[in-house]
Coordinates of C-alpha atoms in Angstrom, one line a residue:
S934 CA 12.9 -19.3 7.5
G935 CA 9.9 -18.1 5.5
T936 CA 8.3 -17.7 2.1
D937 CA 9.3 -15.6 -1.0
E938 CA 5.9 -14.6 -2.3
H939 CA 6.1 -12.0 -5.1
G940 CA 6.7 -12.5 -8.8
L941 CA 5.1 -13.3 -12.2
K942 CA 4.7 -17.1 -11.6
I943 CA 2.7 -16.4 -8.4
Q944 CA 0.6 -13.9 -10.2
Q945 CA -0.1 -16.4 -13.0
A946 CA -0.7 -19.3 -10.6
A947 CA -3.3 -17.3 -8.6
A948 CA -5.1 -16.3 -11.9
A949 CA -5.1 -19.9 -13.0
A950 CA -6.6 -21.0 -9.7
G951 CA -9.2 -18.3 -9.8
T952 CA -7.9 -16.6 -6.6
S953 CA -5.9 -13.5 -5.7
P954 CA -2.1 -13.6 -5.1
P955 CA -2.5 -12.6 -1.4
E956 CA -5.0 -15.4 -0.9
L957 CA -2.8 -17.9 -2.7
C958 CA 0.3 -16.9 -0.7
E959 CA -1.6 -17.0 2.6
R960 CA -2.6 -20.6 1.9
V961 CA 0.8 -21.8 0.6
S962 CA 2.9 -20.1 3.2
G963 CA 0.6 -21.7 5.8
L964 CA 1.5 -25.1 4.3
F965 CA 5.2 -24.4 4.5
H966 CA 4.9 -23.1 8.1
Q967 CA 2.9 -26.3 9.0
A968 CA 5.5 -28.6 7.3
L969 CA 8.4 -27.0 9.2
T970 CA 6.5 -27.2 12.5
Q971 CA 5.5 -30.8 11.9
A972 CA 9.1 -31.7 11.0
A973 CA 10.3 -30.2 14.4
V974 CA 12.3 -27.5 12.6
S975 CA 12.5 -24.6 14.9
F976 CA 12.9 -21.0 13.7
T977 CA 13.3 -17.7 15.5
D978 CA 11.3 -16.0 12.8
F979 CA 9.1 -17.0 9.9
T980 CA 9.2 -14.1 7.5
R981 CA 6.9 -13.5 4.5
T982 CA 8.0 -11.1 1.7
S983 CA 4.5 -9.7 1.5
E984 CA 4.8 -8.3 5.1
P985 CA 5.0 -4.5 5.6
R986 CA 8.3 -4.7 7.5
H987 CA 9.9 -6.5 4.5
Q988 CA 8.5 -4.1 1.9
R989 CA 9.8 -1.1 4.0
A990 CA 13.3 -2.8 4.1
V991 CA 13.3 -3.4 0.3
R992 CA 12.4 0.2 -0.4
H993 CA 15.2 1.4 1.8
F994 CA 17.7 -1.1 0.1
W995 CA 16.6 0.2 -3.3
G996 CA 17.3 3.7 -2.2
A997 CA 20.8 2.7 -1.0
L998 CA 21.5 1.2 -4.5
R999 CA 20.2 4.3 -6.3
D1000 CA 22.1 6.7 -4.0
G1001 CA 25.3 4.7 -4.5
G1002 CA 25.0 5.1 -8.3
A1003 CA 24.5 1.4 -8.9
L1004 CA 21.3 1.7 -10.9
Y1005 CA 20.5 3.1 -14.3
K1006 CA 17.5 2.9 -16.7
G1007 CA 18.0 0.8 -19.9
S1008 CA 16.3 -1.3 -22.5
Y1009 CA 16.6 -5.1 -22.0
E1010 CA 15.6 -8.0 -24.2
G1011 CA 16.2 -11.7 -23.9
W1012 CA 14.8 -15.2 -23.2
Y1013 CA 12.8 -15.0 -19.9
C1014 CA 11.9 -18.0 -17.8
T1015 CA 8.8 -17.2 -15.7
P1016 CA 9.1 -20.3 -13.3
E1017 CA 12.7 -19.3 -12.5
E1018 CA 12.0 -15.5 -12.7
C1019 CA 15.2 -14.8 -14.7
F1020 CA 16.6 -14.1 -18.2
L1021 CA 18.7 -16.9 -19.6
P1022 CA 21.5 -16.7 -22.1
E1023 CA 21.4 -18.8 -25.3
S1024 CA 24.1 -21.1 -23.9
Q1025 CA 21.6 -22.3 -21.2
L1026 CA 18.8 -23.1 -23.7
A1027 CA 17.7 -26.1 -25.7
E1028 CA 15.2 -26.6 -28.6
R1029 CA 12.2 -28.7 -27.7
R1030 CA 8.5 -29.1 -28.8
D1031 CA 5.7 -27.8 -26.6
A1032 CA 2.5 -29.8 -25.7
Q1033 CA 1.0 -28.8 -29.1
G1034 CA 4.1 -30.0 -31.0
H1035 CA 5.3 -26.5 -31.8
P1036 CA 9.0 -25.8 -31.6
C1037 CA 10.0 -23.8 -28.5
K1038 CA 13.0 -23.0 -26.4
V1039 CA 13.5 -24.3 -22.8
S1040 CA 16.0 -24.0 -19.9
L1041 CA 18.6 -26.7 -20.1
E1042 CA 18.8 -26.8 -16.3
T1043 CA 15.1 -27.2 -15.6
G1044 CA 13.2 -27.9 -18.8
H1045 CA 11.0 -24.8 -18.3
Q1046 CA 9.8 -23.0 -21.4
V1047 CA 11.3 -19.5 -22.0
H1048 CA 9.8 -16.6 -23.9
W1049 CA 11.4 -13.7 -25.8
T1050 CA 10.8 -10.5 -23.7
K1051 CA 11.8 -6.9 -24.5
E1052 CA 11.2 -4.0 -22.1
E1053 CA 12.6 -0.9 -20.4
N1054 CA 13.9 -1.7 -16.9
Y1055 CA 16.2 -0.4 -14.2
M1056 CA 19.6 -2.1 -14.6
F1057 CA 22.1 -2.9 -11.8
R1058 CA 25.8 -2.4 -12.6
L1059 CA 26.8 -6.0 -11.9
S1060 CA 29.7 -5.8 -14.3
A1061 CA 31.4 -3.3 -12.0
F1062 CA 31.6 -5.9 -9.2
R1063 CA 33.6 -8.7 -10.8
D1064 CA 36.9 -7.6 -9.1
P1065 CA 35.4 -7.0 -5.6
L1066 CA 33.6 -10.4 -5.8
Q1067 CA 36.7 -12.2 -6.8
K1068 CA 38.7 -10.5 -4.0
W1069 CA 36.0 -11.4 -1.5
L1070 CA 36.2 -15.1 -2.5
R1071 CA 40.0 -15.2 -2.6
D1072 CA 40.1 -13.6 0.9
N1073 CA 37.4 -16.0 2.2
P1074 CA 38.0 -19.5 0.8
H1075 CA 35.3 -20.9 3.1
A1076 CA 32.6 -18.3 2.2
I1077 CA 30.9 -20.8 0.0
S1078 CA 30.9 -24.5 0.9
P1079 CA 31.2 -27.4 0.0
D1080 CA 34.3 -26.5 -2.1
P1081 CA 32.9 -27.7 -5.5
F1082 CA 30.3 -24.9 -5.3
Y1083 CA 33.0 -22.4 -4.3
Q1084 CA 35.0 -23.4 -7.4
H1085 CA 31.8 -23.1 -9.5
V1086 CA 31.3 -19.5 -8.5
L1087 CA 34.9 -18.6 -9.2
R1088 CA 34.5 -20.0 -12.7
W1089 CA 31.3 -17.9 -13.2
L1090 CA 33.3 -14.8 -12.3
E1091 CA 35.8 -15.5 -15.0
E1092 CA 33.0 -15.4 -17.6
D1093 CA 31.2 -12.4 -19.0
L1094 CA 29.2 -10.7 -16.1
P1095 CA 26.5 -8.6 -17.8
D1096 CA 24.5 -5.9 -15.9
L1097 CA 21.4 -7.3 -14.3
S1098 CA 17.8 -6.2 -15.0
V1099 CA 16.4 -5.4 -11.6
S1100 CA 12.8 -4.3 -12.4
R1101 CA 9.9 -5.3 -14.5
E1102 CA 7.1 -3.2 -16.2
R1103 CA 4.3 -2.8 -13.7
S1104 CA 1.7 -3.3 -16.5
R1105 CA 3.0 -6.9 -16.8
L1106 CA 3.8 -7.6 -13.1
Q1107 CA 1.6 -6.0 -10.5
W1108 CA 2.3 -8.6 -7.7
G1109 CA 5.4 -7.1 -6.3
I1110 CA 6.9 -4.0 -4.6
P1111 CA 6.7 -0.9 -6.8
V1112 CA 10.0 0.9 -7.5
P1113 CA 10.2 3.9 -5.2
S1114 CA 9.5 7.1 -7.2
D1115 CA 8.6 5.2 -10.4
S1116 CA 5.2 3.5 -10.2
T1117 CA 5.5 2.2 -13.8
Q1118 CA 8.1 -0.4 -12.6
T1119 CA 8.0 -3.3 -10.1
I1120 CA 11.2 -4.4 -8.2
Y1121 CA 12.6 -7.7 -9.6
V1122 CA 11.4 -10.5 -7.4
W1123 CA 15.0 -11.8 -6.6
V1124 CA 16.2 -8.4 -5.4
D1125 CA 13.0 -8.2 -3.3
A1126 CA 13.4 -11.8 -2.0
L1127 CA 17.1 -11.6 -1.1
V1128 CA 16.6 -8.6 1.1
N1129 CA 14.6 -10.9 3.5
Y1130 CA 17.9 -11.9 5.1
L1131 CA 18.2 -8.2 6.1
S1132 CA 14.6 -7.4 6.9
V1133 CA 14.4 -10.3 9.3
V1134 CA 17.3 -8.9 11.4
G1135 CA 15.9 -5.4 11.6
Y1136 CA 17.3 -3.6 8.5
P1137 CA 17.7 -0.7 8.2
E1138 CA 17.9 0.2 11.9
T1139 CA 19.1 -2.8 14.0
H1140 CA 20.6 -5.3 11.5
G1141 CA 24.1 -4.3 12.7
E1142 CA 23.7 -6.6 15.8
W1143 CA 23.6 -9.6 13.3
W1144 CA 25.0 -8.6 10.0
P1145 CA 27.3 -9.8 8.4
A1146 CA 27.5 -12.8 10.8
A1147 CA 24.8 -14.6 8.7
H1148 CA 25.0 -18.1 7.4
H1149 CA 22.6 -18.9 4.4
V1150 CA 21.6 -22.4 3.6
V1151 CA 20.6 -22.6 -0.1
G1152 CA 19.9 -25.1 -2.8
K1153 CA 22.4 -25.5 -5.6
D1154 CA 19.8 -24.3 -8.2
I1155 CA 19.8 -20.8 -6.7
L1156 CA 23.5 -20.5 -6.1
K1157 CA 24.2 -17.7 -8.7
F1158 CA 21.5 -15.5 -7.0
H1159 CA 23.1 -16.0 -3.6
A1160 CA 26.8 -16.1 -4.4
V1161 CA 27.0 -13.6 -7.3
Y1162 CA 24.0 -11.2 -7.4
W1163 CA 23.4 -11.0 -3.6
P1164 CA 27.0 -10.2 -2.5
A1165 CA 27.3 -7.6 -5.3
L1166 CA 24.0 -6.0 -4.3
L1167 CA 25.1 -5.8 -0.7
M1168 CA 28.5 -4.3 -1.6
A1169 CA 26.6 -1.7 -3.8
A1170 CA 24.4 -0.9 -0.8
G1171 CA 27.4 -0.4 1.5
L1172 CA 27.1 -3.7 3.3
A1173 CA 29.4 -6.7 3.7
P1174 CA 28.5 -10.1 2.1
P1175 CA 27.2 -12.9 4.4
E1176 CA 29.8 -14.8 6.4
R1177 CA 29.0 -18.2 4.9
I1178 CA 26.8 -19.7 2.2
F1179 CA 26.2 -23.4 2.7
V1180 CA 24.9 -25.1 -0.5
H1181 CA 23.0 -28.4 -0.7
S1182 CA 22.2 -30.6 -3.7
H1183 CA 18.9 -32.3 -4.5
W1184 CA 17.1 -35.5 -3.8
T1185 CA 16.3 -37.7 -6.7
V1186 CA 13.8 -40.6 -6.6
R1187 CA 15.1 -43.9 -7.8
G1188 CA 17.7 -42.0 -9.9
Q1189 CA 15.2 -39.6 -11.5
K1190 CA 14.7 -35.9 -10.8
M1191 CA 11.5 -35.1 -8.8
S1192 CA 8.9 -33.6 -11.1
K1193 CA 5.1 -33.1 -11.0
S1194 CA 4.8 -34.4 -14.6
L1195 CA 6.5 -37.7 -13.6
G1196 CA 4.3 -37.9 -10.6
N1197 CA 7.3 -38.9 -8.3
V1198 CA 7.2 -35.9 -6.0
I1199 CA 7.7 -37.0 -2.4
D1200 CA 5.2 -35.7 0.1
P1201 CA 7.0 -34.8 3.4
F1202 CA 3.7 -35.1 5.4
A1203 CA 3.3 -38.7 4.2
C1204 CA 6.9 -39.5 5.0
I1205 CA 6.6 -38.2 8.5
G1206 CA 3.4 -40.3 8.9
R1207 CA 5.2 -43.4 7.7
Y1208 CA 8.6 -43.1 9.2
T1209 CA 7.9 -40.7 12.2
V1210 CA 9.5 -37.2 12.4
D1211 CA 12.7 -38.5 13.9
G1212 CA 13.0 -41.4 11.5
F1213 CA 12.6 -39.2 8.4
R1214 CA 14.9 -36.5 9.8
Y1215 CA 17.6 -39.1 10.6
F1216 CA 17.4 -40.6 7.1
L1217 CA 17.6 -37.2 5.3
L1218 CA 20.5 -36.0 7.4
R1219 CA 22.4 -39.3 7.5
Q1220 CA 22.1 -39.8 3.7
G1221 CA 22.1 -36.2 2.5
V1222 CA 25.5 -35.4 1.1
P1223 CA 25.5 -31.6 0.3
E1224 CA 27.9 -31.7 -2.7
R1225 CA 26.0 -34.3 -4.8
D1226 CA 22.5 -35.4 -5.5
C1227 CA 21.3 -38.3 -3.3
D1228 CA 18.7 -40.9 -4.1
Y1229 CA 15.6 -41.6 -2.2
Y1230 CA 13.4 -44.7 -2.1
D1231 CA 11.3 -46.3 0.6
E1232 CA 13.2 -49.5 1.2
K1233 CA 16.4 -47.5 1.8
V1234 CA 14.7 -45.4 4.6
V1235 CA 13.3 -48.5 6.3
K1236 CA 16.6 -50.4 6.2
L1237 CA 18.7 -47.6 7.5
V1238 CA 16.3 -46.4 10.2
N1239 CA 15.6 -49.9 11.5
S1240 CA 19.3 -50.9 11.5
E1241 CA 20.7 -47.8 13.1
L1242 CA 17.9 -46.4 15.3
A1243 CA 15.7 -49.3 16.2
D1244 CA 18.3 -52.1 16.4
A1245 CA 21.7 -50.6 17.1
L1246 CA 20.7 -47.7 19.4
G1247 CA 17.4 -48.9 20.7
G1248 CA 18.7 -52.4 21.2
L1249 CA 21.7 -51.2 23.2
L1250 CA 19.6 -49.1 25.5
N1251 CA 17.2 -52.0 26.0
R1252 CA 20.0 -54.5 26.8
S1253 CA 22.0 -52.3 29.1
T1254 CA 19.0 -51.2 31.2
A1255 CA 17.2 -54.5 31.4
L1256 CA 16.2 -55.4 35.0
S1257 CA 17.7 -58.9 34.6
I1258 CA 21.1 -57.2 34.2
N1259 CA 20.6 -54.1 36.3
P1260 CA 18.0 -55.1 39.0
S1261 CA 18.6 -51.9 41.1
N1262 CA 17.7 -49.8 38.0
T1263 CA 20.5 -47.4 38.8
Y1264 CA 23.5 -45.8 36.9
P1265 CA 26.1 -48.3 38.4
C1266 CA 29.6 -47.5 39.7
F1267 CA 32.8 -47.6 37.6
S1268 CA 35.7 -49.7 38.9
E1269 CA 39.2 -48.3 38.3
S1270 CA 40.7 -51.7 39.1
C1271 CA 38.7 -53.4 36.4
F1272 CA 39.3 -50.6 33.8
P1273 CA 42.5 -48.9 34.9
K1274 CA 43.7 -45.7 33.1
I1275 CA 46.6 -46.2 30.7
L1276 CA 48.3 -43.3 28.9
D1277 CA 48.8 -45.0 25.6
Y1278 CA 46.5 -47.9 24.7
R1279 CA 48.3 -48.6 21.4
G1280 CA 50.6 -51.6 21.8
T1281 CA 49.7 -52.0 25.5
K1282 CA 48.6 -55.4 26.8
A1283 CA 45.2 -55.6 28.5
M1284 CA 45.0 -54.5 32.1
G1285 CA 42.4 -55.3 34.7
R1286 CA 39.5 -56.9 33.0
A1287 CA 39.4 -54.5 30.0
S1288 CA 41.0 -55.6 26.7
A1289 CA 43.2 -53.6 24.3
E1290 CA 40.1 -53.4 22.0
D1291 CA 38.1 -51.8 24.9
Y1292 CA 40.7 -49.0 25.3
E1293 CA 40.6 -48.3 21.6
F1294 CA 36.8 -48.1 21.7
V1295 CA 36.7 -45.8 24.7
A1296 CA 39.2 -43.5 23.0
S1297 CA 37.1 -43.2 19.9
V1298 CA 34.0 -42.3 22.0
A1299 CA 36.0 -39.8 24.0
S1300 CA 37.0 -38.0 20.8
L1301 CA 33.4 -38.1 19.4
P1302 CA 31.9 -34.9 20.8
L1303 CA 34.6 -32.6 19.3
Q1304 CA 34.5 -34.5 16.0
V1305 CA 30.7 -34.2 15.8
A1306 CA 30.8 -30.5 16.8
S1307 CA 33.4 -29.8 14.0
Y1308 CA 31.3 -31.7 11.4
F1309 CA 28.1 -29.9 12.5
E1310 CA 29.9 -26.5 12.2
G1311 CA 31.1 -27.4 8.7
F1312 CA 27.6 -28.4 7.6
Q1313 CA 28.6 -32.1 7.1
I1314 CA 25.9 -33.6 9.2
Y1315 CA 26.1 -36.9 7.4
K1316 CA 29.7 -37.3 8.5
A1317 CA 28.8 -36.6 12.1
L1318 CA 26.1 -39.2 12.0
E1319 CA 28.4 -41.7 10.4
C1320 CA 30.8 -41.3 13.3
I1321 CA 28.1 -41.7 15.8
A1322 CA 26.7 -44.8 14.1
L1323 CA 30.2 -46.3 14.1
C1324 CA 30.6 -45.7 17.8
V1325 CA 27.2 -47.2 18.5
R1326 CA 28.3 -50.4 16.7
Q1327 CA 31.5 -50.4 18.7
T1328 CA 29.5 -50.1 21.9
N1329 CA 27.3 -53.0 20.9
S1330 CA 30.4 -55.1 20.2
F1331 CA 31.9 -54.1 23.6
F1332 CA 28.7 -55.2 25.4
Q1333 CA 28.5 -58.4 23.4
R1334 CA 32.2 -59.2 23.9
H1335 CA 32.0 -59.2 27.7
R1336 CA 28.6 -60.9 28.0
P1337 CA 27.5 -59.2 31.2
W1338 CA 24.4 -61.4 31.4
K1339 CA 26.8 -64.3 32.1
L1340 CA 28.4 -62.6 35.1
N1341 CA 27.3 -63.5 38.7
R1342 CA 26.2 -60.4 40.6
K1343 CA 26.6 -62.2 43.9
D1344 CA 30.3 -62.6 43.4
P1345 CA 31.9 -59.2 44.5
A1346 CA 34.7 -59.3 41.8
E1347 CA 32.2 -60.2 39.1
K1348 CA 29.8 -57.5 40.3
L1349 CA 32.5 -54.8 40.0
W1350 CA 33.2 -55.8 36.4
L1351 CA 29.5 -56.2 35.6
D1352 CA 28.7 -52.7 36.9
T1353 CA 31.7 -51.3 35.0
I1354 CA 30.5 -52.7 31.7
I1355 CA 27.0 -51.2 32.3
H1356 CA 28.5 -47.9 33.5
V1357 CA 30.7 -47.6 30.3
T1358 CA 27.7 -48.5 28.1
L1359 CA 25.4 -46.0 29.7
E1360 CA 28.1 -43.3 29.5
C1361 CA 28.3 -44.0 25.7
L1362 CA 24.5 -43.8 25.4
R1363 CA 24.5 -40.5 27.2
V1364 CA 27.0 -39.1 24.8
Y1365 CA 25.0 -40.4 21.7
G1366 CA 21.7 -39.1 23.2
T1367 CA 23.3 -35.6 23.7
L1368 CA 24.9 -35.4 20.3
L1369 CA 21.8 -36.6 18.5
Q1370 CA 19.4 -34.0 20.0
P1371 CA 19.5 -31.7 16.9
V1372 CA 18.8 -34.6 14.6
I1373 CA 16.3 -36.8 16.4
P1374 CA 15.0 -34.6 19.2
H1375 CA 12.1 -36.8 20.4
T1376 CA 14.2 -40.0 20.5
A1377 CA 17.2 -38.3 22.1
D1378 CA 14.9 -36.9 24.8
K1379 CA 13.4 -40.3 25.5
L1380 CA 16.9 -41.8 25.7
L1381 CA 18.3 -39.1 28.0
S1382 CA 15.2 -39.2 30.2
R1383 CA 15.6 -43.0 30.6
L1384 CA 19.2 -42.4 31.7
A1385 CA 18.0 -39.7 34.2
V1386 CA 20.0 -36.9 32.5
E1387 CA 18.3 -33.7 33.5
P1388 CA 17.5 -31.0 30.9
E1389 CA 20.4 -28.7 32.2
E1390 CA 22.8 -31.7 31.8
R1391 CA 22.2 -32.0 28.1
G1392 CA 24.5 -29.3 26.6
L1393 CA 27.3 -30.0 24.2
S1394 CA 29.8 -27.6 25.7
S1395 CA 29.8 -29.4 29.1
L1396 CA 29.7 -32.9 27.6
T1397 CA 32.4 -35.1 29.3
F1398 CA 32.6 -38.8 28.7
L1399 CA 33.5 -41.4 31.3
P1400 CA 35.0 -38.9 33.9
R1401 CA 35.7 -41.8 36.3
Y1402 CA 38.2 -43.2 33.9
N1403 CA 40.1 -40.0 34.3
G1404 CA 39.8 -40.0 38.1
K1405 CA 37.1 -37.4 38.3
P1406 CA 33.6 -37.8 39.9
C1407 CA 30.7 -38.8 37.7
P1408 CA 27.5 -37.0 38.7
F1409 CA 25.3 -39.8 37.3
E1410 CA 26.9 -42.6 39.3
G1411 CA 24.5 -44.2 41.7
R1412 CA 21.6 -42.2 40.3
Q1413 CA 18.2 -43.9 39.9
L1414 CA 17.4 -44.4 36.2
G1415 CA 14.4 -42.7 34.7
P1416 CA 11.2 -44.7 34.1
D1417 CA 11.2 -47.4 31.4
T1418 CA 9.1 -46.1 28.5
G1419 CA 9.4 -49.3 26.4
I1420 CA 11.0 -49.5 23.0
L1421 CA 13.2 -46.5 22.1
F1422 CA 12.4 -46.6 18.4
Q1423 CA 9.7 -48.8 16.9
R1424 CA 10.9 -50.8 13.9
L1425 CA 9.4 -49.6 10.6
E1426 CA 7.4 -51.9 8.3
K1427 CA 8.1 -52.0 4.6
S1428 CA 5.4 -50.0 2.7
R1429 CA 2.5 -51.9 1.3
Q1430 CA 3.5 -50.7 -2.2
H1431 CA 7.0 -52.1 -1.9
Q1432 CA 5.6 -55.5 -0.7
I1433 CA 3.4 -55.7 -3.8
E1434 CA 6.3 -54.8 -6.1
T1435 CA 8.5 -57.4 -4.5
K1436 CA 5.9 -60.1 -4.9
K1437 CA 5.6 -59.2 -8.6
L1438 CA 9.3 -59.7 -9.0

């Protein structure tokens, strides 16, 4: 991860704030670094495009484009949008009035004002790459996902693909990397920024260890830069396009786009304070559907997190580890006589003490790790969490159905069945805790520690569910459970603002 720091809008923002671009970038990039750290997002590297290693990589990349004959000098004019740092065609503009009531043109997509700009720049022969780009996408149907965005890029490539202006006059833009051997020009901020994917893996010397096995995660608003310009630039520099580009949509707030002018921008620090890191992460990943915009509001977060984390998951752990039900505080034994293995549970009558419904439920939990791994791999985190939430509900139903609190531990036959119910429930919780680690790391750690699952026993590749059902030993059986640390996930309160609004209604 990291920050893209050059460009005209940064230069203008620094001037407006009465500071220098490097000072502004130091402060803002620090805030991004802090936000990621506070949100428990780990990264192997936090790169900044103002760093010397990046500037060196950009100069080398420019040289590769020049030596390959992909650049030429030409005059360029058009409508330029400073906040988006790009020229926009007439088809993407609308007529509006500015704050003073004067007519002006704005970007249809963002509403930002555009200005007519004419200058001499270096141009990139983007038009020469239509066929190679189309071939790349036809040969790699999963290169861009979800599919609607892949289709979108294919449609772009059927339209006119004009050459791209890849530098700006240095007299107008000083905050950027100068064009090698032409100090009158500054490298276009997007060409500079995109090279960060290479500079961070050691370009131009050691990038071969990683490239092209790179997966980019990008917002839909910058898709053209990543899926058209970037692959073409890479091809021109003699490199392969990235392996995958995962695209995500945006969050709206009560159906409206977030904007500073509307005053509806959500502060992630405030959300982490209100919902906890895990609660906020869980909501965003559970409700965030990459292919379409998703709506955010406070009550939705509180309702989802309370029902799925505090009640369903936390309640299940609480009930199945309560001393009244499990006085020895151990991972109890599984009884094959109570829950005998059957090859096909469909249409089979119940055996032992387990019902046909129990066999169905155990089969769905057994298939969960592979299902979740596949959804994670395909960037469909929300689907993985949907499957886990469904299995948690099934486990609660299983526990409720057999009422272990009604069974008499002093009766040997009853004790076998009671221990089996708890064993199956704890095995389910162990699977959920393992699978939820990337999403709610603190809560998953608390859950697995309570089940006495050691750090080296928490991997996805070695995750086997209910081995005793398949006649194999279970390493947890008979193990003393970890210390009881109280409630797994504290229920969230509705925000004060929401309570006031509800009273008004």
